[in-house]
CSV table of C-alpha atoms (C1' of nucleotides) in Angstrom, one decimal:
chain,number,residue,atom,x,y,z
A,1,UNK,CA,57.1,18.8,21.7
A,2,UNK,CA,56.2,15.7,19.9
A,3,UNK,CA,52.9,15.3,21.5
A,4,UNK,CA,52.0,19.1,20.6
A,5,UNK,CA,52.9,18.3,16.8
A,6,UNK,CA,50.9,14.9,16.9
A,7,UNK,CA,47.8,17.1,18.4
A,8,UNK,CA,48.4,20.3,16.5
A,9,UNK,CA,48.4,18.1,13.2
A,10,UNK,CA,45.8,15.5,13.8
A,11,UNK,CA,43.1,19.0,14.9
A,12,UNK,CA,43.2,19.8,10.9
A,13,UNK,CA,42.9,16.3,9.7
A,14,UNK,CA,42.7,12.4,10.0
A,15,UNK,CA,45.9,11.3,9.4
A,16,UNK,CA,48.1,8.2,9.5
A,17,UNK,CA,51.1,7.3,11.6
A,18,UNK,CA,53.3,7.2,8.7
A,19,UNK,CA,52.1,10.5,7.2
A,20,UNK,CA,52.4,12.3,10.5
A,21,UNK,CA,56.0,11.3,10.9
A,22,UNK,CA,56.8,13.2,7.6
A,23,UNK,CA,55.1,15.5,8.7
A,24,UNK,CA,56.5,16.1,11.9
A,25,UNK,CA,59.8,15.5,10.0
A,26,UNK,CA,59.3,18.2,7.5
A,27,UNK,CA,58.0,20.8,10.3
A,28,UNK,CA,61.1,20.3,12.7
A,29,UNK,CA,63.2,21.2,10.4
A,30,UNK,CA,63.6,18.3,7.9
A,31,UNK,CA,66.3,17.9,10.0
A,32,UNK,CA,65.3,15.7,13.0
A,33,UNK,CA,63.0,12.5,11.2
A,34,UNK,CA,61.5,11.0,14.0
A,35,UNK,CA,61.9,7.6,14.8
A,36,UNK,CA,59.2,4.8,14.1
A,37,UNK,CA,60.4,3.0,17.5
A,38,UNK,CA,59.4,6.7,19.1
A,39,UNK,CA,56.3,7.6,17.4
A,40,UNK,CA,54.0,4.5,17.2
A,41,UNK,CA,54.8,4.0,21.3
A,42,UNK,CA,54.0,7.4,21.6
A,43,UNK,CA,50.8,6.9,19.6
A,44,UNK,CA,50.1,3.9,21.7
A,45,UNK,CA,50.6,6.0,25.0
A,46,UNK,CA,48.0,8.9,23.6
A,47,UNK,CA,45.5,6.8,22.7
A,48,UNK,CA,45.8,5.0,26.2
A,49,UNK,CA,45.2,8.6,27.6
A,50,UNK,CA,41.8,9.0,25.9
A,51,UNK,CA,43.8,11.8,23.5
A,52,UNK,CA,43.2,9.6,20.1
A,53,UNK,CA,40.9,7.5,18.4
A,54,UNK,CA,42.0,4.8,15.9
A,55,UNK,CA,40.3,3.4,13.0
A,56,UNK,CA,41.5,0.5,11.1
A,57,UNK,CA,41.4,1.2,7.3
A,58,UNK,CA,42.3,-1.9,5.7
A,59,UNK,CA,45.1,-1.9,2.7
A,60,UNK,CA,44.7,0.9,0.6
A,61,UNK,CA,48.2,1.4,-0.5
A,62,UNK,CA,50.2,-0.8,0.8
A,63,UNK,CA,49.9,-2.3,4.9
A,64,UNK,CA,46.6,-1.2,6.3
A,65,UNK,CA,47.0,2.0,7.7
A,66,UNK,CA,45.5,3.0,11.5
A,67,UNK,CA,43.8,6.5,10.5
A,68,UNK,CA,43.5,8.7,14.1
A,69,UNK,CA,42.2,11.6,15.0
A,70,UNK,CA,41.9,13.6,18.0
A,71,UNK,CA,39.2,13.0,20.8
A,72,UNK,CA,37.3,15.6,22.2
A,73,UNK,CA,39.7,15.6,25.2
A,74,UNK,CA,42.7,15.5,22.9
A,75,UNK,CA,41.7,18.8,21.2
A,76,UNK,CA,40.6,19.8,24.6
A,77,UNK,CA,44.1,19.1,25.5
A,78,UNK,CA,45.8,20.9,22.5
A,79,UNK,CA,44.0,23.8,22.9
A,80,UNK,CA,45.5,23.8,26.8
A,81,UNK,CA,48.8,23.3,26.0
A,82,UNK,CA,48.6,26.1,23.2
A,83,UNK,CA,46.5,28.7,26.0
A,84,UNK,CA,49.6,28.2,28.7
A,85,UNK,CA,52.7,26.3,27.5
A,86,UNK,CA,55.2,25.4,29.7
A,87,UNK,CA,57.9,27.8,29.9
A,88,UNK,CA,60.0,25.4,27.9
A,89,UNK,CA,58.0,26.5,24.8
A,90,UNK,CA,58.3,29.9,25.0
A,91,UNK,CA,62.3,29.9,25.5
A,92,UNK,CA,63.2,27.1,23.2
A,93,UNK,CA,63.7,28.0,19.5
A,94,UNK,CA,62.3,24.4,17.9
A,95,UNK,CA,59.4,24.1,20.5
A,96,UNK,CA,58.3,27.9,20.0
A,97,UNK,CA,58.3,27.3,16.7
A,98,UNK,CA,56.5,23.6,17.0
A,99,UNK,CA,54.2,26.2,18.9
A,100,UNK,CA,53.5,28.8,16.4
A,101,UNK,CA,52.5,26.2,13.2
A,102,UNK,CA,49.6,25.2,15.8
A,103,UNK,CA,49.0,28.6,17.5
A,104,UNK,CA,45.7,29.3,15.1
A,105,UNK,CA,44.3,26.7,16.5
A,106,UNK,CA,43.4,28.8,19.8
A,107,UNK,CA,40.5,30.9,18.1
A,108,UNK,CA,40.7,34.0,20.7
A,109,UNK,CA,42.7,36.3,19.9
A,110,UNK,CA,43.2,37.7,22.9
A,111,UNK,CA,44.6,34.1,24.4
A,112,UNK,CA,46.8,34.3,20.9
A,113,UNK,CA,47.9,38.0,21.7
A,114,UNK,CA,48.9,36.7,25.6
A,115,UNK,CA,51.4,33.8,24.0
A,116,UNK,CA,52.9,36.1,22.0
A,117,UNK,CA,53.6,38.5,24.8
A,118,UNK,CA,55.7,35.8,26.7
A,119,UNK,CA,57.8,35.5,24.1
A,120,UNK,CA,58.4,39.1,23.2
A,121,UNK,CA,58.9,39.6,27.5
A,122,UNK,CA,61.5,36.8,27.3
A,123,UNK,CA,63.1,37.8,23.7
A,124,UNK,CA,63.6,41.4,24.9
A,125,UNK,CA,65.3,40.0,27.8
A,126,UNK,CA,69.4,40.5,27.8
A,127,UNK,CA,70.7,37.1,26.7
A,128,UNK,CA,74.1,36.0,25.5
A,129,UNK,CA,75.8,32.7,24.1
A,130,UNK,CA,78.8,33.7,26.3
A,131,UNK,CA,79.7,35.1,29.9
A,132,UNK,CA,83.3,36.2,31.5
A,133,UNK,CA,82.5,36.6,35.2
A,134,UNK,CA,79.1,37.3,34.8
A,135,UNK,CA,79.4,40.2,32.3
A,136,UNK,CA,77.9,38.8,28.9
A,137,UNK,CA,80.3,38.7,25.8
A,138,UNK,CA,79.4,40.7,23.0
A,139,UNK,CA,80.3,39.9,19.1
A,140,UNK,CA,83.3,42.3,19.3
A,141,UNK,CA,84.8,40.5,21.7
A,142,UNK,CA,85.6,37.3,19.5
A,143,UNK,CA,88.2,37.3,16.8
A,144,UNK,CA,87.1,33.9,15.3
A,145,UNK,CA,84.9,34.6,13.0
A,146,UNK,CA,82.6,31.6,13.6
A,147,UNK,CA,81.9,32.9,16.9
A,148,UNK,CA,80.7,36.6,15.4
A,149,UNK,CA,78.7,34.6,13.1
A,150,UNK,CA,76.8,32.9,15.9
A,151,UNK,CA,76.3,36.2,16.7
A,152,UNK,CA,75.3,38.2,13.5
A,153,UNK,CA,72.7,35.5,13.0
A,154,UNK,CA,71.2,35.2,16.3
A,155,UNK,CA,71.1,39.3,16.3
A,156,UNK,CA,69.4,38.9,12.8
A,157,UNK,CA,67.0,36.8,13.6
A,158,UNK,CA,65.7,38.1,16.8
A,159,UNK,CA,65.4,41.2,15.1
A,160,UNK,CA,63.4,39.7,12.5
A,161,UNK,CA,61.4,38.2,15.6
A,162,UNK,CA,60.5,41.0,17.2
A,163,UNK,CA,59.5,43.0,14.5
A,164,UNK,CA,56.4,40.5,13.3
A,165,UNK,CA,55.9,40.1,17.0
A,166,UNK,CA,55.0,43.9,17.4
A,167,UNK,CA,53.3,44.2,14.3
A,168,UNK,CA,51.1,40.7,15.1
A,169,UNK,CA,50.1,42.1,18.4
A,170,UNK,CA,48.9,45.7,16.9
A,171,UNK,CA,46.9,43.3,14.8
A,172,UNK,CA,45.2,40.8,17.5
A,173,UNK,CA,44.9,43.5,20.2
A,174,UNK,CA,42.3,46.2,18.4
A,175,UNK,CA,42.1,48.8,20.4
A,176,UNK,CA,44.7,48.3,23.3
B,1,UNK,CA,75.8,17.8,21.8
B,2,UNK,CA,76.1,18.3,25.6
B,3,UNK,CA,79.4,16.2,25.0
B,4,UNK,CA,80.7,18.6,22.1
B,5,UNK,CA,79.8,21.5,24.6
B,6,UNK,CA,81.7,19.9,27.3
B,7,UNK,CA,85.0,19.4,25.1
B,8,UNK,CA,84.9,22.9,23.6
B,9,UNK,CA,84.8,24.5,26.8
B,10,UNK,CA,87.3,22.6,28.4
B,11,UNK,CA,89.7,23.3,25.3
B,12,UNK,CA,90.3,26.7,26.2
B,13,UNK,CA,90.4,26.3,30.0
B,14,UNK,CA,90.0,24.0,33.2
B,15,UNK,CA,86.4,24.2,34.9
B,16,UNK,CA,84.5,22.7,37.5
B,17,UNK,CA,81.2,21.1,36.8
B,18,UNK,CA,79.0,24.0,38.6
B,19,UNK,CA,80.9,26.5,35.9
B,20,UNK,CA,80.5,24.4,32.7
B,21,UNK,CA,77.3,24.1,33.9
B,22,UNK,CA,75.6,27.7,33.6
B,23,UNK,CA,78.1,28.3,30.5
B,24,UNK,CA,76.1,25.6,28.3
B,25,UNK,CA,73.2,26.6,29.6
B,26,UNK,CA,74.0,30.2,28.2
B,27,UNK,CA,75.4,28.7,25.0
B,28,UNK,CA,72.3,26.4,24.1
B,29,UNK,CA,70.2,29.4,24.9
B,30,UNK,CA,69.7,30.4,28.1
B,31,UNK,CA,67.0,28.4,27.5
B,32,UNK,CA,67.7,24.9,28.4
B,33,UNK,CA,69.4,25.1,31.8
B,34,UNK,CA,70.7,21.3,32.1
B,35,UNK,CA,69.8,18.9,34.8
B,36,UNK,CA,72.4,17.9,37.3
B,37,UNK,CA,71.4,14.4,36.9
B,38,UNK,CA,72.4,14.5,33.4
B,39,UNK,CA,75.7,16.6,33.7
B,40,UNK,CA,77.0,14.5,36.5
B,41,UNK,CA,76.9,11.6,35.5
B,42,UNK,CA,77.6,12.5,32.0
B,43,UNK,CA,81.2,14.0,33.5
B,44,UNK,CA,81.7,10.5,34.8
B,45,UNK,CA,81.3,8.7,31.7
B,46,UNK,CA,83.5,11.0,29.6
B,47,UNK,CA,86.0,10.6,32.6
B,48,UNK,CA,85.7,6.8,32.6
B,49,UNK,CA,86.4,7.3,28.6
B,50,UNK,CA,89.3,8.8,29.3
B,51,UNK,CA,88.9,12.4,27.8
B,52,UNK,CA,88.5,13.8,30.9
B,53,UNK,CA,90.7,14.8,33.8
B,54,UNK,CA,90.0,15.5,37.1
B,55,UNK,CA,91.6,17.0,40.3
B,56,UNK,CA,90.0,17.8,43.1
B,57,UNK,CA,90.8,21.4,44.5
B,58,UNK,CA,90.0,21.8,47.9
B,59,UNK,CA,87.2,24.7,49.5
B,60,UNK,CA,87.4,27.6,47.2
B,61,UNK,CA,84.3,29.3,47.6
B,62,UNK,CA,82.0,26.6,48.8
B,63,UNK,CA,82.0,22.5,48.1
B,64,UNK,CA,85.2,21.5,46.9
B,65,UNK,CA,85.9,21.5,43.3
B,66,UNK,CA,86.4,19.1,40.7
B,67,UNK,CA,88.6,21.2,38.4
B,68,UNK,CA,88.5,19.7,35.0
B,69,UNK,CA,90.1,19.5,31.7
B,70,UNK,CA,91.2,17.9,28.9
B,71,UNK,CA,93.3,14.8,28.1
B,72,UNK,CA,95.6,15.1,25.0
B,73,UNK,CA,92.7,12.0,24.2
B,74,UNK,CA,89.9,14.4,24.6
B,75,UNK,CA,91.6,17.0,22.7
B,76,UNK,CA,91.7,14.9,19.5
B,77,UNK,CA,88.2,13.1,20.0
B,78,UNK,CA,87.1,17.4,20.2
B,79,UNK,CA,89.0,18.0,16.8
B,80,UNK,CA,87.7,14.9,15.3
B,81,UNK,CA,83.7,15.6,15.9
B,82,UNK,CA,84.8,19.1,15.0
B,83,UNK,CA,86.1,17.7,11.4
B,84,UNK,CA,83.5,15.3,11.1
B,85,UNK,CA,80.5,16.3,12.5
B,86,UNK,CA,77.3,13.8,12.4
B,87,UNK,CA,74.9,14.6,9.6
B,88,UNK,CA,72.7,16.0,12.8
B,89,UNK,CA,75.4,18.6,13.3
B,90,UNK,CA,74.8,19.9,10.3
B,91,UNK,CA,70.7,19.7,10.3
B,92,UNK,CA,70.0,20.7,13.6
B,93,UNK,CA,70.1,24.5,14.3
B,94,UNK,CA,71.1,24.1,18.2
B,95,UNK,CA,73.7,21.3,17.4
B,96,UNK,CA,75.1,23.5,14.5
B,97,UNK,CA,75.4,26.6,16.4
B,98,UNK,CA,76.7,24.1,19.0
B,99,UNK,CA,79.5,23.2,16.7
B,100,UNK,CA,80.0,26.6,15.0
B,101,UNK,CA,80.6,28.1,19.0
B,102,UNK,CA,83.6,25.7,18.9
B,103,UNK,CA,84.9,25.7,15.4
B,104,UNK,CA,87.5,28.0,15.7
B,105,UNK,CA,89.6,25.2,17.7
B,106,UNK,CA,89.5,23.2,14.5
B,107,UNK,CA,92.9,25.2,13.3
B,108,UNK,CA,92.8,24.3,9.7
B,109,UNK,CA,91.2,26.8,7.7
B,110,UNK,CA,90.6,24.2,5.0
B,111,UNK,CA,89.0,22.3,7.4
B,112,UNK,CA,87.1,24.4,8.4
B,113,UNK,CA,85.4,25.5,5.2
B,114,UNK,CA,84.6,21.7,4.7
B,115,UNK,CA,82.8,21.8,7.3
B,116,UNK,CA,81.0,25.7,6.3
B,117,UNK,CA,80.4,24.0,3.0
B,118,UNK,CA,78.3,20.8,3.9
B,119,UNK,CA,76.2,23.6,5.7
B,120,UNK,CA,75.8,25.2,3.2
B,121,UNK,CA,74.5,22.9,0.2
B,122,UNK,CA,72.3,21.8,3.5
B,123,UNK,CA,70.6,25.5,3.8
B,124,UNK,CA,70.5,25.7,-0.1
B,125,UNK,CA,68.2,22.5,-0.6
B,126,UNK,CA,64.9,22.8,-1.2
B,127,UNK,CA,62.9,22.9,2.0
B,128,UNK,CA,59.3,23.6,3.4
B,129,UNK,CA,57.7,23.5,7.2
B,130,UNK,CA,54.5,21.8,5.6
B,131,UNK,CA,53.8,19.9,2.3
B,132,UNK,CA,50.9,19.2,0.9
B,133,UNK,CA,50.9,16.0,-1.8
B,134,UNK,CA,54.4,16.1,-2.3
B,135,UNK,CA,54.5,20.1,-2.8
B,136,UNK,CA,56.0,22.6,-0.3
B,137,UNK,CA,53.7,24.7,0.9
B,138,UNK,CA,55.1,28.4,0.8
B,139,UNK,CA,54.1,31.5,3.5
B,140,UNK,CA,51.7,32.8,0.6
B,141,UNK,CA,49.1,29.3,1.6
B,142,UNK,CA,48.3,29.9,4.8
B,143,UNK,CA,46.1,32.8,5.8
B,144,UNK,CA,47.3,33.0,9.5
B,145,UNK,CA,49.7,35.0,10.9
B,146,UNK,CA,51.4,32.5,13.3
B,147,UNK,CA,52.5,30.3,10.6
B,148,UNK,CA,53.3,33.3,8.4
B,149,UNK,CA,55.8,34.9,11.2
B,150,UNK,CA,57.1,30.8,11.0
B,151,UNK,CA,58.5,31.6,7.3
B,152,UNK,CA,59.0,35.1,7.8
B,153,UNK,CA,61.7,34.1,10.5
B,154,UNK,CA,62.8,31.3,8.7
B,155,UNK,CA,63.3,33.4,5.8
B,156,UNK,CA,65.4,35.9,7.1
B,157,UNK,CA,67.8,33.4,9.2
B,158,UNK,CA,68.5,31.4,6.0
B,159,UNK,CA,69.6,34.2,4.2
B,160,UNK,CA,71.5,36.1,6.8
B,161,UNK,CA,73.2,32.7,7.1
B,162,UNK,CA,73.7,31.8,3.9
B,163,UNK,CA,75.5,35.6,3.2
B,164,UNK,CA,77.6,35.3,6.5
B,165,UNK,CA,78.7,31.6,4.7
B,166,UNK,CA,79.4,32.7,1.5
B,167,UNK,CA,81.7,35.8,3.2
B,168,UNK,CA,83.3,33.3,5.6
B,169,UNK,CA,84.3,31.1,3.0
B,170,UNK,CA,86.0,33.4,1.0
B,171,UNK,CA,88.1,34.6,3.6
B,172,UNK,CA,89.0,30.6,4.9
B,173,UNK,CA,89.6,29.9,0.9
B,174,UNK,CA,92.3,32.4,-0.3
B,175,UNK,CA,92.4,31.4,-3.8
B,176,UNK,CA,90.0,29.0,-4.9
C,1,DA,C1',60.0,-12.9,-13.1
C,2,DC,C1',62.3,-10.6,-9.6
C,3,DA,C1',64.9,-7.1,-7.1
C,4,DG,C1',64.6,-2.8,-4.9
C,5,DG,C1',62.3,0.8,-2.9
C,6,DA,C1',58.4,3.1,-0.9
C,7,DT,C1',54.5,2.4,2.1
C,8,DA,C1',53.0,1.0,6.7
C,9,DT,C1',53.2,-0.8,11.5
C,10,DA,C1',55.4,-2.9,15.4
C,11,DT,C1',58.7,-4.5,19.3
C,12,DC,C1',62.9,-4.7,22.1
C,13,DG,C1',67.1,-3.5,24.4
C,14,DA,C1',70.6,-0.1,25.2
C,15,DG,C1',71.5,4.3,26.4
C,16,DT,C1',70.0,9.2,27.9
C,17,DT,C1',67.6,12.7,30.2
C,18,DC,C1',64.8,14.6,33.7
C,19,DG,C1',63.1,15.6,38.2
C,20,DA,C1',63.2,14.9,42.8
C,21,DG,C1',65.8,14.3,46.6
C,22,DG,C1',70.1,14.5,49.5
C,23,DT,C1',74.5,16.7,51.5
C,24,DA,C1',77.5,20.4,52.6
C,25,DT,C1',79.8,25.1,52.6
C,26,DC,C1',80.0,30.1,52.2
C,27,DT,C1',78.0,34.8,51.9
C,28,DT,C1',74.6,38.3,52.7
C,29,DC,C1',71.0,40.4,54.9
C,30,DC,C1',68.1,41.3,58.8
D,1,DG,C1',72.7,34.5,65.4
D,2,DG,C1',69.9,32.6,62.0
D,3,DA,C1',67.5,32.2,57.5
D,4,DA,C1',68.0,32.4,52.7
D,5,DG,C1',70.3,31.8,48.7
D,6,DA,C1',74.2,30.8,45.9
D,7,DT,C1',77.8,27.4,45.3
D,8,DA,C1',79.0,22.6,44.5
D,9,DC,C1',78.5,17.7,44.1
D,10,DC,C1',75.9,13.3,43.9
D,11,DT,C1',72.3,9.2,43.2
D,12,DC,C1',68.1,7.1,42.0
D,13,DG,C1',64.0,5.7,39.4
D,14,DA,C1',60.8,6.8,35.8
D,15,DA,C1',60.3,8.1,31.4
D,16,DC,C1',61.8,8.7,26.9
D,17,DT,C1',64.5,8.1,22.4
D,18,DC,C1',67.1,5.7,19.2
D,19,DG,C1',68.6,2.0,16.3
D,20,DA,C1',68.1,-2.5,15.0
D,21,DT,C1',65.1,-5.8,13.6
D,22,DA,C1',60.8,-7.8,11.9
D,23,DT,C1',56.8,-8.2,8.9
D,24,DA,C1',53.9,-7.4,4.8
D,25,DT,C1',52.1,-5.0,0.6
D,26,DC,C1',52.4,-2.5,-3.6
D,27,DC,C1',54.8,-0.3,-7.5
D,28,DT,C1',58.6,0.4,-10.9
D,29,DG,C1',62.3,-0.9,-13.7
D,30,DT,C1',64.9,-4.4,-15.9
DNA sequence: ACAGGATATATCGAGTTCGAGGTATCTTCC
DNA sequence: GGAAGATACCTCGAACTCGATATATCCTGT
């Protein structure tokens, strides 16, 4: 997930390790600031895979900062990872979402329109937080309410999900 | 969080590891079936800790079974976490829903809207998936529809959320 | 003049997680 | 009767993440 957000971000603009981890930061969900002992390894590894390109740019604030951007491979590789993510990515709320910020980057449509299909095929499938013997437990079935509010907002927000899914679809398939 | 998981089911009732196992991987959303390699060992360590017990139960239905549960120690170090969560608990949608799934064991309503309320001056701070210079950047600044549907969604959780909260905590404070 | 905080990058060790592989039993279907 | 698949547990190495620690500059307030 991290390398998708290093990629996704770096295909816009040249950017610096320190304003990438905000970021990153602000786009997970303000919620999950990256470490520096993760991200500058990370870095490290990406530019030892031929993904990044680093340019010294010598004190303009404060230390000199390391501007990179993304090799030909590495938006090669970005657009890849956005045509045919890993399942992972389609069934896990943060990467979806890590996903989606970048999905514009894929300039078909069509490739666009076939993401958002696995998504919608996996939202639609029956799901729930909780099983008894393999029947699934529905809100009703709770008396706590912390438990039917686990439920009234996933409910909410798949809704919400599906409903920009159909409509996005209507828009990136023409004619279909 | 796999820990928090693995003391909130064991509250209510003794499992084996093969059980706790598809139940967390329905709770963290279907979505993020754990490895064995990390379950395992991590039911060692948490028995090695002391917060675990375990009794073996000869052939049921296949392998034998390591029926587990709770120690009175385990109980507690549950209702602690519960009362206290990390900052991360509170940031983190899958950790919060996490912790919300379990909640209900925490049997002091007071307590419990403690805990509803740090959520809830979290959801009601300022916050953006992208800044540019310092300023959040809103769903009206972007042109595509990916990162559109990102606030759309966003949107709508928040505020189902916030009104579920705001309900909740009236009930779990009668007079205040 | 100097402390504190933001900017900016880096390394190291400890702890976690994953994925691949291994073992064994029971049930179901052909 | 045998294969396949679910049940059930385990270990190992590779990879990753975090937190602590280090360094250095610039800006702001006192």
């Amino acid at each position: 997930m991290l390398e998708l957000a290093v990629l996704g971000f770096l295909y816009d603009a040249q950017l610096h390790g320190y304003d990438l981890r905000r970021r990153i930061a602000a786009l997970t969900g303000h919620v999950r600031p990256i470490a520096d002992g993760t991200l500058y390894p990370l870095l490290k590894r990406m530019e030892a895979a031929g993904l990044l390109h680093r340019e010294l740019q010598p004190g303009q604030v404060a230390a000199p900062r390391h501007m990179l951007s993304l090799t030909a491979e590495g938006k090669q590789d970005l657009l890849n990872r956005l045509r045919e993510p890993d399942e992972l990515f389609v069934t896990d709320e943060n990467r979806w979402f890590t996903l989606l910020a970048f999905l514009r980057h894929l300039d078909d449509p069509a490739q666009q329109a076939a993401v958002l299909r696995r998504r919608l095929r996996f939202l639609t499938q029956p799901a729930s937080f909780f099983w008894d013997e393999g029947r699934p437990l529905r809100a009703a079935d709770f008396d706590d309410p912390f438990r039917q509010g686990l439920f009234t907002i996933a409910t909410a927000t798949t809704r919400t999900e599906l409903e920009w899914l159909r409509q996005t679809l209507v828009a990136l398939e023409p004619q279909a």
